[in-house]
GROMACS .gro file of C-alpha atoms in nm:
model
  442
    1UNK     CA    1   2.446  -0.037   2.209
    2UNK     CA    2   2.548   0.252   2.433
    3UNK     CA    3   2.407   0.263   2.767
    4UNK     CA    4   2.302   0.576   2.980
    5UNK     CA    5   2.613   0.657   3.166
    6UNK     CA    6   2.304   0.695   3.480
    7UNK     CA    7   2.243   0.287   3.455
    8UNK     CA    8   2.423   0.041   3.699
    9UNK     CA    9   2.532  -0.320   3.616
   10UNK     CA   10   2.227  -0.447   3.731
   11UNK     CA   11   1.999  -0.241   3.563
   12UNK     CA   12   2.139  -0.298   3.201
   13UNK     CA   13   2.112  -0.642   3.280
   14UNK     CA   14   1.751  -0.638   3.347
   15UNK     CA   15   1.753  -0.429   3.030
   16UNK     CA   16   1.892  -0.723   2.858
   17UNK     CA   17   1.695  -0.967   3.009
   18UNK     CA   18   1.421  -0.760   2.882
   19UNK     CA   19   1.503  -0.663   2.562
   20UNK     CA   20   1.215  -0.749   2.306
   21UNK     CA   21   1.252  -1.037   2.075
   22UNK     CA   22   1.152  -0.961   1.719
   23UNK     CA   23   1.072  -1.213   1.454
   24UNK     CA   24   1.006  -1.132   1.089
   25UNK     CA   25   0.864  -1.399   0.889
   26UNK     CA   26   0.724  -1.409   0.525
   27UNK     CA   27   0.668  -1.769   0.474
   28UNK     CA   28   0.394  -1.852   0.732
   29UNK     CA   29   0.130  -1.635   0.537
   30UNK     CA   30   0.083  -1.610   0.149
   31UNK     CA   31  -0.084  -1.235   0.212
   32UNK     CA   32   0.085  -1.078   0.468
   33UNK     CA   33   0.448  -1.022   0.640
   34UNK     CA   34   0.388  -1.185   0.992
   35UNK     CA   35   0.596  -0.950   1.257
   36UNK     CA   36   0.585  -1.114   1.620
   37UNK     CA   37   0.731  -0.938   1.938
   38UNK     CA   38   0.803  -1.082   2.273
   39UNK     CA   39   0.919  -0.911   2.564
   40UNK     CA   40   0.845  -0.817   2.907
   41UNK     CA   41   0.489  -0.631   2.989
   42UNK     CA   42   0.438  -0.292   3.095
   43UNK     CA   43   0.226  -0.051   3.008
   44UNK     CA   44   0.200   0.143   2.678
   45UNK     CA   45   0.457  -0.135   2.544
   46UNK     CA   46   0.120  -0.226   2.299
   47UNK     CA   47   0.102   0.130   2.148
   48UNK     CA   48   0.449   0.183   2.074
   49UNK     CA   49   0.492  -0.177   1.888
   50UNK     CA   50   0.195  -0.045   1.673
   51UNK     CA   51   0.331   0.263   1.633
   52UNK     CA   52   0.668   0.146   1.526
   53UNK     CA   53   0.431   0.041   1.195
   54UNK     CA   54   0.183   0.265   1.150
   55UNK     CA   55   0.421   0.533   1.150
   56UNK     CA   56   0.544   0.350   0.797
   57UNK     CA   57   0.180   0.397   0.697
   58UNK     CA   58   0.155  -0.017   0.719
   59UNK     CA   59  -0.168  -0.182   0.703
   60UNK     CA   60  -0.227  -0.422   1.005
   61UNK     CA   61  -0.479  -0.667   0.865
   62UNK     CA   62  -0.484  -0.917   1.133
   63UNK     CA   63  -0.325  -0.907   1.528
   64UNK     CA   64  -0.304  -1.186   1.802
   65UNK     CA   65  -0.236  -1.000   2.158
   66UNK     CA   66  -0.168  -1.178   2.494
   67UNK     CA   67  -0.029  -1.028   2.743
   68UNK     CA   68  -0.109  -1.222   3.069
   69UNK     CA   69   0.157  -1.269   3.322
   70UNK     CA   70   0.481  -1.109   3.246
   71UNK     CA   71   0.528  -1.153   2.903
   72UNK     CA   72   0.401  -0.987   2.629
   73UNK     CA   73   0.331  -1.109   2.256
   74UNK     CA   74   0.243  -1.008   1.990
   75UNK     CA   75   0.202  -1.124   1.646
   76UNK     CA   76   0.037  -0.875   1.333
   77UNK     CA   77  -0.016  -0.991   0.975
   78UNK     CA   78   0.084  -0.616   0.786
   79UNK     CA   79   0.109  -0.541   0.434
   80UNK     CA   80   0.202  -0.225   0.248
   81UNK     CA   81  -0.129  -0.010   0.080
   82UNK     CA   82  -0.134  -0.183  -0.184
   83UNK     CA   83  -0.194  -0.484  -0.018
   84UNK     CA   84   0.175  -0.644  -0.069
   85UNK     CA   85   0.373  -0.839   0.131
   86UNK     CA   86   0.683  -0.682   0.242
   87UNK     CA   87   0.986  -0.765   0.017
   88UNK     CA   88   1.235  -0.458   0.055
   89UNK     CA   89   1.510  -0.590   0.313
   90UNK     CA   90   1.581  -0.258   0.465
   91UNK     CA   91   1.240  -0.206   0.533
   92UNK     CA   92   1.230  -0.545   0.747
   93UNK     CA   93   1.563  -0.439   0.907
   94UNK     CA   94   1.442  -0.106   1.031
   95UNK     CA   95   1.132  -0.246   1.150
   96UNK     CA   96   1.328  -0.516   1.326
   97UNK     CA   97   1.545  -0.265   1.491
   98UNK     CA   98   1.304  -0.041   1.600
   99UNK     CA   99   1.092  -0.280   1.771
  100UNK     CA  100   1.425  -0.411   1.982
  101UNK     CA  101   1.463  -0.099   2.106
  102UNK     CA  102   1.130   0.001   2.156
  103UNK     CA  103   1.173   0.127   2.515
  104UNK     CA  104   1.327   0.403   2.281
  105UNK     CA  105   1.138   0.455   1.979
  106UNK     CA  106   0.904   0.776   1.991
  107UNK     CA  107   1.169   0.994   2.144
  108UNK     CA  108   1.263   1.087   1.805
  109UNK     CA  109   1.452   1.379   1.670
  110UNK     CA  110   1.277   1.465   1.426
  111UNK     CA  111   1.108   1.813   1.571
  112UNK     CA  112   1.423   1.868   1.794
  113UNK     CA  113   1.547   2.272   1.661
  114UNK     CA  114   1.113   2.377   1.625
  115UNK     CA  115   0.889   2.507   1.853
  116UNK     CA  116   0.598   2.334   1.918
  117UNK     CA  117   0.235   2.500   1.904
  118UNK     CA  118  -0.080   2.348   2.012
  119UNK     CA  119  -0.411   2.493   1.938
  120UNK     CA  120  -0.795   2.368   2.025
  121UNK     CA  121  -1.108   2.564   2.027
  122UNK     CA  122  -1.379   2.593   1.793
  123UNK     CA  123  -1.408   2.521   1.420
  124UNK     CA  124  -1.507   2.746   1.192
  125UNK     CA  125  -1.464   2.814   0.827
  126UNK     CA  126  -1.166   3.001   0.760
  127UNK     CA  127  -0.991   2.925   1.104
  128UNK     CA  128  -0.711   2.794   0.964
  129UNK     CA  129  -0.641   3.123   0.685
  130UNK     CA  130  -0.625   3.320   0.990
  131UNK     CA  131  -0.411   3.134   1.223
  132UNK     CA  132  -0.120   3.077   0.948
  133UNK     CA  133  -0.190   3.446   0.870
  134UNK     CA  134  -0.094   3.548   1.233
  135UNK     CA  135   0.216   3.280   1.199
  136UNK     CA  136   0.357   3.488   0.857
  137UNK     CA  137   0.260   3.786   1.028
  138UNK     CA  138   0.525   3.695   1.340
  139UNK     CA  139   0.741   3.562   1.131
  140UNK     CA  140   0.682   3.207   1.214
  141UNK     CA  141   0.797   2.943   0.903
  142UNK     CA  142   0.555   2.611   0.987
  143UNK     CA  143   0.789   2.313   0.904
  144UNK     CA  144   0.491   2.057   1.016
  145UNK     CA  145   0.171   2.080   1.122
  146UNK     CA  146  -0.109   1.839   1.141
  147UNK     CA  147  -0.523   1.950   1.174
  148UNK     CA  148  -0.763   1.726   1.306
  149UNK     CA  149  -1.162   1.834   1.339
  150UNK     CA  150  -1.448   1.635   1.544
  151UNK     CA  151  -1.764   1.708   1.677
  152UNK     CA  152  -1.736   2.120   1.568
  153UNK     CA  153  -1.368   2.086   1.763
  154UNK     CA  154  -1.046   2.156   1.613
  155UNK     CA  155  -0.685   2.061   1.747
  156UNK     CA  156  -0.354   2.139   1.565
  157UNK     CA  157   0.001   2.079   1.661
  158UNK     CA  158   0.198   2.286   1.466
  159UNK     CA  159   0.588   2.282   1.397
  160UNK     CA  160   0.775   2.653   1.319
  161UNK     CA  161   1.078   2.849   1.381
  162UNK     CA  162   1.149   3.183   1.274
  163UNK     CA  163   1.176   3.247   0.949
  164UNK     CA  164   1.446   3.489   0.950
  165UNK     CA  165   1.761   3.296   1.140
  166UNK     CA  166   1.571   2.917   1.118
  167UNK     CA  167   1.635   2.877   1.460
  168UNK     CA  168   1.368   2.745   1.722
  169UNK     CA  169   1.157   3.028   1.883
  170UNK     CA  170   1.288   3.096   2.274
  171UNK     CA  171   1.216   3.468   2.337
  172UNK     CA  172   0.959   3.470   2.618
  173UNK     CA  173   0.791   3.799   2.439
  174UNK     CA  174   0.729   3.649   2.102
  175UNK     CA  175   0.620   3.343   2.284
  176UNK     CA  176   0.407   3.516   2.477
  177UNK     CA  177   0.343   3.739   2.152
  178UNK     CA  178   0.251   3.431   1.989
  179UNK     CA  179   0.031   3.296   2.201
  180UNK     CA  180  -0.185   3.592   2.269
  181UNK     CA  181  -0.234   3.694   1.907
  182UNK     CA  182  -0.330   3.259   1.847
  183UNK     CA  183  -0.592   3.237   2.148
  184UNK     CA  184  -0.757   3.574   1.991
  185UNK     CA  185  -0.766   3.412   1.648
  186UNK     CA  186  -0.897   3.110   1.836
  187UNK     CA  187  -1.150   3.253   2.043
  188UNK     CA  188  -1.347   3.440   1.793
  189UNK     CA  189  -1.665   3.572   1.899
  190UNK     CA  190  -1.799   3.276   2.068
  191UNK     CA  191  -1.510   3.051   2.264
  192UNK     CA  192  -1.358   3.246   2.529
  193UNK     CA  193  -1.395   3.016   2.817
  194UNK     CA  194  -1.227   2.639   2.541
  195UNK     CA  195  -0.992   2.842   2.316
  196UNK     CA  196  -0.630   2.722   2.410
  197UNK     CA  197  -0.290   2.799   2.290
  198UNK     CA  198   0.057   2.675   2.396
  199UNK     CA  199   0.390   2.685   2.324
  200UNK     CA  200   0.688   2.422   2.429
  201UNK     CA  201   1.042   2.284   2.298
  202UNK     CA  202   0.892   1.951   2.361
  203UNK     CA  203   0.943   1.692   2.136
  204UNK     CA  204   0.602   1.450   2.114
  205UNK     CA  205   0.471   1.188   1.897
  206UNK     CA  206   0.231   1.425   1.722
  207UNK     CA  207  -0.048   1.179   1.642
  208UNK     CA  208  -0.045   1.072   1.994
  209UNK     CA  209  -0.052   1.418   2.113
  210UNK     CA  210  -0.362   1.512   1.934
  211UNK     CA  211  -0.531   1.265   2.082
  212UNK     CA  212  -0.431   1.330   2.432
  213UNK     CA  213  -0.548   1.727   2.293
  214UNK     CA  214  -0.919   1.621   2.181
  215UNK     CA  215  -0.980   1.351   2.450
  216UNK     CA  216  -0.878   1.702   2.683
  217UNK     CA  217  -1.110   1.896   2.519
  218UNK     CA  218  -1.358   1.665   2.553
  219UNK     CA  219  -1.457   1.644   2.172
  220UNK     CA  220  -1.648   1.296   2.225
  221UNK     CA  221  -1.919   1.414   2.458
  222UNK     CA  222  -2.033   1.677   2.172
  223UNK     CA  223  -2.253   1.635   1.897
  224UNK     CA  224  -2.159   1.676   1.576
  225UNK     CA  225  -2.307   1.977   1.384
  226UNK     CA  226  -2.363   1.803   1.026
  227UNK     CA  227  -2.252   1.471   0.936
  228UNK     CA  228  -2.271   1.283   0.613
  229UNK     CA  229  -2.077   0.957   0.693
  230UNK     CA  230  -2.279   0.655   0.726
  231UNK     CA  231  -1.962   0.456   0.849
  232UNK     CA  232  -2.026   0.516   1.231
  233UNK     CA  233  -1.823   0.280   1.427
  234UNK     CA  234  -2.005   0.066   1.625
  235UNK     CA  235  -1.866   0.009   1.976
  236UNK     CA  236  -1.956  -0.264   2.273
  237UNK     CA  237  -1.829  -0.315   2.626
  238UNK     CA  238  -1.915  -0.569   2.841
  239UNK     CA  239  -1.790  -0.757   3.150
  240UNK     CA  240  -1.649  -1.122   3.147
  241UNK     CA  241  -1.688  -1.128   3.535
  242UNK     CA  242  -1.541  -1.486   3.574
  243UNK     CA  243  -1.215  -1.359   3.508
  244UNK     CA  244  -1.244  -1.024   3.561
  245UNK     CA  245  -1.210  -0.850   3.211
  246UNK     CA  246  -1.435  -0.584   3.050
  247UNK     CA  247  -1.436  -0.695   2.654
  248UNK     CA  248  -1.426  -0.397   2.417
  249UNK     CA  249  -1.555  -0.468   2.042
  250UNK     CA  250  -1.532  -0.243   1.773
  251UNK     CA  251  -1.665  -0.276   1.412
  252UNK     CA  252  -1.586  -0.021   1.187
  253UNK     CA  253  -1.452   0.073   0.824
  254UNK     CA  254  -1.123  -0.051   0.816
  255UNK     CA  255  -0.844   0.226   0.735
  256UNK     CA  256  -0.477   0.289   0.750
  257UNK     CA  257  -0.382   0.399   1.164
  258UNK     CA  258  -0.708   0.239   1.299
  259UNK     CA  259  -0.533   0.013   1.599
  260UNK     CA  260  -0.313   0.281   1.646
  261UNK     CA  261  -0.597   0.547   1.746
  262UNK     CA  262  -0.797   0.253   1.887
  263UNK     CA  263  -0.496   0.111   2.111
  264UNK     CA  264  -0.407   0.507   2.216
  265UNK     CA  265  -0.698   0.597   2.309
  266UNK     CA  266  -0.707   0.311   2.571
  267UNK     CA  267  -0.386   0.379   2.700
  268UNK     CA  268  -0.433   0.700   2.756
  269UNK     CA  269  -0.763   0.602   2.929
  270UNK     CA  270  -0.521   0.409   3.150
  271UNK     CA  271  -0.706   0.055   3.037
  272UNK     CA  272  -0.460  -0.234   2.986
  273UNK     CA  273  -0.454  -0.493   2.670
  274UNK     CA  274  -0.413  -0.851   2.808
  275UNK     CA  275  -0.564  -0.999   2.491
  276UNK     CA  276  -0.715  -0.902   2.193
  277UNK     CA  277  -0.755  -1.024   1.788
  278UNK     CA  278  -0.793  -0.800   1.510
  279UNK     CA  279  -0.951  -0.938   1.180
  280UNK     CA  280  -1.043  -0.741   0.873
  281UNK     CA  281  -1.268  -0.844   0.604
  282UNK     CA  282  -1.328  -0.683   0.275
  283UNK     CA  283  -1.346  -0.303   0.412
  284UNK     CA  284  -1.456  -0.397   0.749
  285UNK     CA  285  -1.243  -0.421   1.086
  286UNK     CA  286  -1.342  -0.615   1.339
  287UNK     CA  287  -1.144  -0.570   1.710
  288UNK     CA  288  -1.221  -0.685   2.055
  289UNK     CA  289  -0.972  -0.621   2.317
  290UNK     CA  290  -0.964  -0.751   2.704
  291UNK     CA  291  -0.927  -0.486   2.919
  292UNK     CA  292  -0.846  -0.401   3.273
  293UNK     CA  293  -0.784  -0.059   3.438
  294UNK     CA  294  -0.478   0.014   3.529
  295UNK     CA  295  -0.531  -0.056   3.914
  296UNK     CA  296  -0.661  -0.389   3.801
  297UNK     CA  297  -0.967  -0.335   3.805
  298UNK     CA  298  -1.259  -0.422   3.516
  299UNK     CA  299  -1.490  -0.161   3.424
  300UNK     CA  300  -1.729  -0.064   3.701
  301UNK     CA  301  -2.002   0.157   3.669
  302UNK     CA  302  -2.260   0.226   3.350
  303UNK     CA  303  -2.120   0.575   3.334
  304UNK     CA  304  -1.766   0.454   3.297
  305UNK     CA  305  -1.848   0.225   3.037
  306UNK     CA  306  -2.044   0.477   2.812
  307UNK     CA  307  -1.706   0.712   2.863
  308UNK     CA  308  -1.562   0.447   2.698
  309UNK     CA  309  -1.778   0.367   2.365
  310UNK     CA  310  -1.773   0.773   2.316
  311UNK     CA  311  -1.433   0.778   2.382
  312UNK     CA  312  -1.350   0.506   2.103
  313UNK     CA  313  -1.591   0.632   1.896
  314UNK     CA  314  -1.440   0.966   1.866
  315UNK     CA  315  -1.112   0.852   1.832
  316UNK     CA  316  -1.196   0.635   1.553
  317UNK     CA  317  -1.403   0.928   1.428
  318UNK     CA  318  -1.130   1.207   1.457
  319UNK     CA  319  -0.926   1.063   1.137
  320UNK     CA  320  -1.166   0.965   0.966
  321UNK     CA  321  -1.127   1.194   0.578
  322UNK     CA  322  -1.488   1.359   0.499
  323UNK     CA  323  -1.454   1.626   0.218
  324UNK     CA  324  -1.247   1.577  -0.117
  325UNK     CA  325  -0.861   1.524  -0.080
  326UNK     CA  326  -0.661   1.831  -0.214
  327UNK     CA  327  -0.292   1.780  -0.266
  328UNK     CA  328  -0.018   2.052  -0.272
  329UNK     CA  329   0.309   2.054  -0.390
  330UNK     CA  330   0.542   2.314  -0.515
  331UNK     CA  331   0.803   2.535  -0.396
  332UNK     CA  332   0.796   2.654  -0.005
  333UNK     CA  333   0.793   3.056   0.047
  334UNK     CA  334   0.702   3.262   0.353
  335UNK     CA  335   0.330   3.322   0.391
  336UNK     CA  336   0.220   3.006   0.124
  337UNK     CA  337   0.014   2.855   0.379
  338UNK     CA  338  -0.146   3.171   0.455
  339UNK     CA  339  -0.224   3.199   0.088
  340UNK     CA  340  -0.376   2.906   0.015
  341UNK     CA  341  -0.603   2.892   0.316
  342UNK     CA  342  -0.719   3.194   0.240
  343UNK     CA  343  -0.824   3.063  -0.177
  344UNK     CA  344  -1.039   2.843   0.052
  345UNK     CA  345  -1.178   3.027   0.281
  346UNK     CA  346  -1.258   3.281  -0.003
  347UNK     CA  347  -1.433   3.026  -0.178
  348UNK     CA  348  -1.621   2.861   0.058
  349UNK     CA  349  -1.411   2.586   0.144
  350UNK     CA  350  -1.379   2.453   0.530
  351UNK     CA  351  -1.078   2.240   0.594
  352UNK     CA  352  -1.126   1.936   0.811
  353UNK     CA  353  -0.774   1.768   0.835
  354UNK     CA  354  -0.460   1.875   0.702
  355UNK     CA  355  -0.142   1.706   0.721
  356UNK     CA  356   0.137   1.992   0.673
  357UNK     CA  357   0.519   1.887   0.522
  358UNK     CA  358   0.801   2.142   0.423
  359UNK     CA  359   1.111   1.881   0.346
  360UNK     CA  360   1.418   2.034   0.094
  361UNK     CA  361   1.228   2.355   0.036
  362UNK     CA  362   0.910   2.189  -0.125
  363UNK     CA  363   0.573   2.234   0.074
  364UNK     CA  364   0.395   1.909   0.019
  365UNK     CA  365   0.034   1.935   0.227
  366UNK     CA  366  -0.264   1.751   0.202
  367UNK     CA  367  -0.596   1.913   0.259
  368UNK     CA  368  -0.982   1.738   0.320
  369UNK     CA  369  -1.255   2.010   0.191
  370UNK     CA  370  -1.602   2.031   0.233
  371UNK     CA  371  -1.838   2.316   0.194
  372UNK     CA  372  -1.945   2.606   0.453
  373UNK     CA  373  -2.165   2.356   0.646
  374UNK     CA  374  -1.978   2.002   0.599
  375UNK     CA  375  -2.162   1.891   0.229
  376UNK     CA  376  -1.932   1.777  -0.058
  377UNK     CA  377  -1.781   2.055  -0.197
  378UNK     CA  378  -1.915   2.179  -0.554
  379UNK     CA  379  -1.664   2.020  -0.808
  380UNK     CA  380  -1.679   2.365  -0.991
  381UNK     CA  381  -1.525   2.509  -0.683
  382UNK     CA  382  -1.248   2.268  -0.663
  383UNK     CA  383  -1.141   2.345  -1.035
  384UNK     CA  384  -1.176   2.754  -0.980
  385UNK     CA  385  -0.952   2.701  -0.674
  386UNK     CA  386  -0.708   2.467  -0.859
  387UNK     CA  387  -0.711   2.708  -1.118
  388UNK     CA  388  -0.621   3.022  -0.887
  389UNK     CA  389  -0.331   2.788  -0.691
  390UNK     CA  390  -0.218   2.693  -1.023
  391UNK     CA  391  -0.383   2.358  -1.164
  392UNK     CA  392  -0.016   2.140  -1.121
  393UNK     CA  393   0.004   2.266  -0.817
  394UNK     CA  394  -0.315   2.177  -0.608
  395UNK     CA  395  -0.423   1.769  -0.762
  396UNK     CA  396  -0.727   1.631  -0.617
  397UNK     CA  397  -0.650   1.249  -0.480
  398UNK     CA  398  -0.831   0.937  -0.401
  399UNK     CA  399  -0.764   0.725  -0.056
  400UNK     CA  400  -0.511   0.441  -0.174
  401UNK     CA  401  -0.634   0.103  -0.204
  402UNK     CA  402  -0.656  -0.096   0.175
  403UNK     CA  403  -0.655  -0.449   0.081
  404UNK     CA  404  -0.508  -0.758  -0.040
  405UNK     CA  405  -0.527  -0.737  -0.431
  406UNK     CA  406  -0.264  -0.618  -0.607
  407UNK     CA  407  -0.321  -0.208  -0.728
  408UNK     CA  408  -0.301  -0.201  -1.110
  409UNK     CA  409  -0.033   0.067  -1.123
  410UNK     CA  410   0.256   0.110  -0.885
  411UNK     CA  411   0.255   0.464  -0.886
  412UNK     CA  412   0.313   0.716  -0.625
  413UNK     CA  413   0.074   0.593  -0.386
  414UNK     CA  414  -0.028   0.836  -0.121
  415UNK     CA  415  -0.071   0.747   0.230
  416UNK     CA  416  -0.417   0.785   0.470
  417UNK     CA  417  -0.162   0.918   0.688
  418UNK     CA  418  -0.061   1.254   0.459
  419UNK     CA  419   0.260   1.194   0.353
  420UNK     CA  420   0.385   1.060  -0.004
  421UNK     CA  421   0.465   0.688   0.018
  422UNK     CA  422   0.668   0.692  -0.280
  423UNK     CA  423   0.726   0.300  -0.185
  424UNK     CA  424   0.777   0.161   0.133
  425UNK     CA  425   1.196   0.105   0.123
  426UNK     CA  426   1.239   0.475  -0.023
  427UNK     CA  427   1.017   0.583   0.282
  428UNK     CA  428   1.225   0.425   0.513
  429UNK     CA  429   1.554   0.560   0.336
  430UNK     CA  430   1.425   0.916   0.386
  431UNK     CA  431   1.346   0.953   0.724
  432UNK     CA  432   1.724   0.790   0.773
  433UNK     CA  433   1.832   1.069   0.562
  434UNK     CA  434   1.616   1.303   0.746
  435UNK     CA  435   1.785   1.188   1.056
  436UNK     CA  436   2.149   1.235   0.924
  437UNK     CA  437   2.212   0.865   0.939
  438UNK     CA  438   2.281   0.840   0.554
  439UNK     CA  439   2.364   1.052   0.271
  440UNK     CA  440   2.098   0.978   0.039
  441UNK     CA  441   1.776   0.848  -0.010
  442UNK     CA  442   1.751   0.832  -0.387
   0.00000   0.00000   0.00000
């Protein structure tokens, strides 16, 4: 391991001393992979263990979290989609690794060479046609991008560089080009005070980031316009005052990501995890967490504590896929996003996530549709759109399987999270070869 050339003797040696532990074990349980950490507490160490699996599209079915003192541990029962345990050795090798060097992990490389734009404001139907028509117009090629819509709000983090040399963007007057001609689109005839646009080289965990974006824009003290969803989660907080916790329980439909915008959410609330168990039955999720504020402090007031249920609420809300899941895949060109957005919007169709992927010249999105005013899109629709994109093109998918049977076909199975899990070990072999760190991934 290579060391910052800033770091004295003594400070790598507290970094060794501190250095997570990471055990992998799948004997213990007959349904799950058991993955336990120890290492030393500090705060946010929680999110980024779950992150390290999550971001494999891993289903946590069960967690064990204490954290009192100055140790930390943690022990999660995952599985893949389907419900398997995991068998692929490179797959428990790279999870192993990245959770030793977990003081690490998140400052990724992945977006370094792309400009980063972040967008909030209003949604409306057809926002989206016009703000990747504005990014073709400027000659803007979106390499990633990811859509997220709560409560009438929209926020999207999207990944370009200019189509013409495929470098990042860095001229301050197409920046500031950009930006003007996005907070217009944005702003519409009715958001001038909430539309915002910006631009940065930063490089950001993007799921995180569109949290931190919504919770900003205050999504979870709006009302939403139309909703169909009967899954609400249902959120409690109250105080253990004899030794000085507030205890947070959620119950909610369980889904891929769940503890990972649960556990965020608190974080960035600046609310610690001492303890906490996660159990899931059938569909359901149950989580209750022991929480402090970061000064030490339980919760305090009634106002506080109702910031916190909306809060949770809305972030377990925020991913949550309403409409009918439209897949696209087939050869990347300048203005394709543009296109298809606009086959929507022409017909009707509102967007209310989208997960955006260009990888070896092949655009491979994923789309949630409903109506003009949030009802289940007209089937007839879908097929006249499909048919105008080109019916091999644009597949409508179901939500993979989230539990412990086995699925009756190992097929491509497609991720909650957007992105093709073609199976767990190739995953992991592509984003190596996305990194450079091997020559192929077939």
């Amino acid at each position: 391991m290579e060391w910052p050339a800033c770091l004295n003797e003594y400070e790598k040696l507290v970094r060794r001393m501190n250095t997570p532990r990471v055990v992998i074990d799948n004997a213990v349980c007959p349904t799950a992979t058991l993955v336990k950490v120890d290492s030393a507490r500090r705060h946010g160490i929680l999110l980024e263990a779950v992150q390290v699996l999550t971001d494999l599209n891993l289903s946590i079915k069960k967690a064990y979290i204490s954290s009192d003192g100055r140790w930390f541990m943690d022990v999660f029962h995952v599985t893949d989609l389907n419900g398997n345990k995991l068998a692929d050795e490179s797959v428990l090798s790279y999870i192993e690794q990245s959770l030793e060097t977990i003081d690490h992990y998140g400052r990724t490389t992945e977006f370094n060479g792309l400009t980063a734009l972040e967008l909030t404001g209003t949604d409306r139907v057809g926002l989206l046609s016009e703000v990747f028509a504005v990014l073709a117009d400027l000659q803007c090629s979106v390499v990633e991008a990811k859509v997220w819509t709560h409560n009438g709000r929209i926020a999207s983090l999207i990944y370009v560089k200019d189509c013409n040399s495929g470098s990042p963007i860095e001229d301050s007057q197409q920046i500031d080009r950009i930006e003007a001609r996005l907070r217009n689109v944005l702003k519409g005839d009715n958001d001038i005070r909430s539309a915002k646009t910006s631009v940065s080289m930063a490089v950001t965990h993007t799921e995180r980031r569109l949290h931190q974006m919504m919770f900003a824009d205050r999504d979870y003290e709006r009302m939403p316009i139309l909703s169909h969803s009967t899954d609400y989660p249902v959120v409690t907080v109250q105080n253990w005052v004899e030794r000085g916790y507030s205890v947070v329980n959620v119950q909610c439909k369980d889904r891929t990501k769940l503890l990972f915008d649960v556990v965020c959410t608190l974080t960035d609330m600046e609310y610690v995890v001492f303890h906490a168990t996660i159990n899931t039955a059938g569909d359901t999720a149950y989580l209750e967490f022991y929480i402090r504020h970061i000064d030490g402090n339980p919760i305090s007031s009634e106002p506080e504590r109702q910031r916190v249920i909306q809060c949770l609420q809305a972030a377990v809300r925020r991913r949550a896929s309403e409409g009918v899941r439209l897949e696209l895949k087939m050869p990347d060109r300048q203005g394709l996003l543009a296109d298809v957005t606009r086959t929507f919007r022409e017909n009707g169709l509102n967007v209310t996530r989208a997960e955006i992927s260009t990888t070896t010249d092949m655009a491979l999105n994923v789309f949630y549709v409903t109506d003009a005013i949030g009802n289940p899109a007209d089937p007839k629709i879908i097929e006249s759109v499909r048919q105008k994109i080109g019916l091999s093109n644009l597949k409508v998918k179901e939500l993979p399987l989230i539990c412990n049977e086995k699925a009756e076909s190992e097929e491509e199975t497609v991720g909650v999270g957007g992105a093709v899990l073609l199976s767990l070990g190739s995953l992991v072999r592509r984003n190596l070869y996305n990194l450079g760190l091997i020559r192929s991934y077939s």
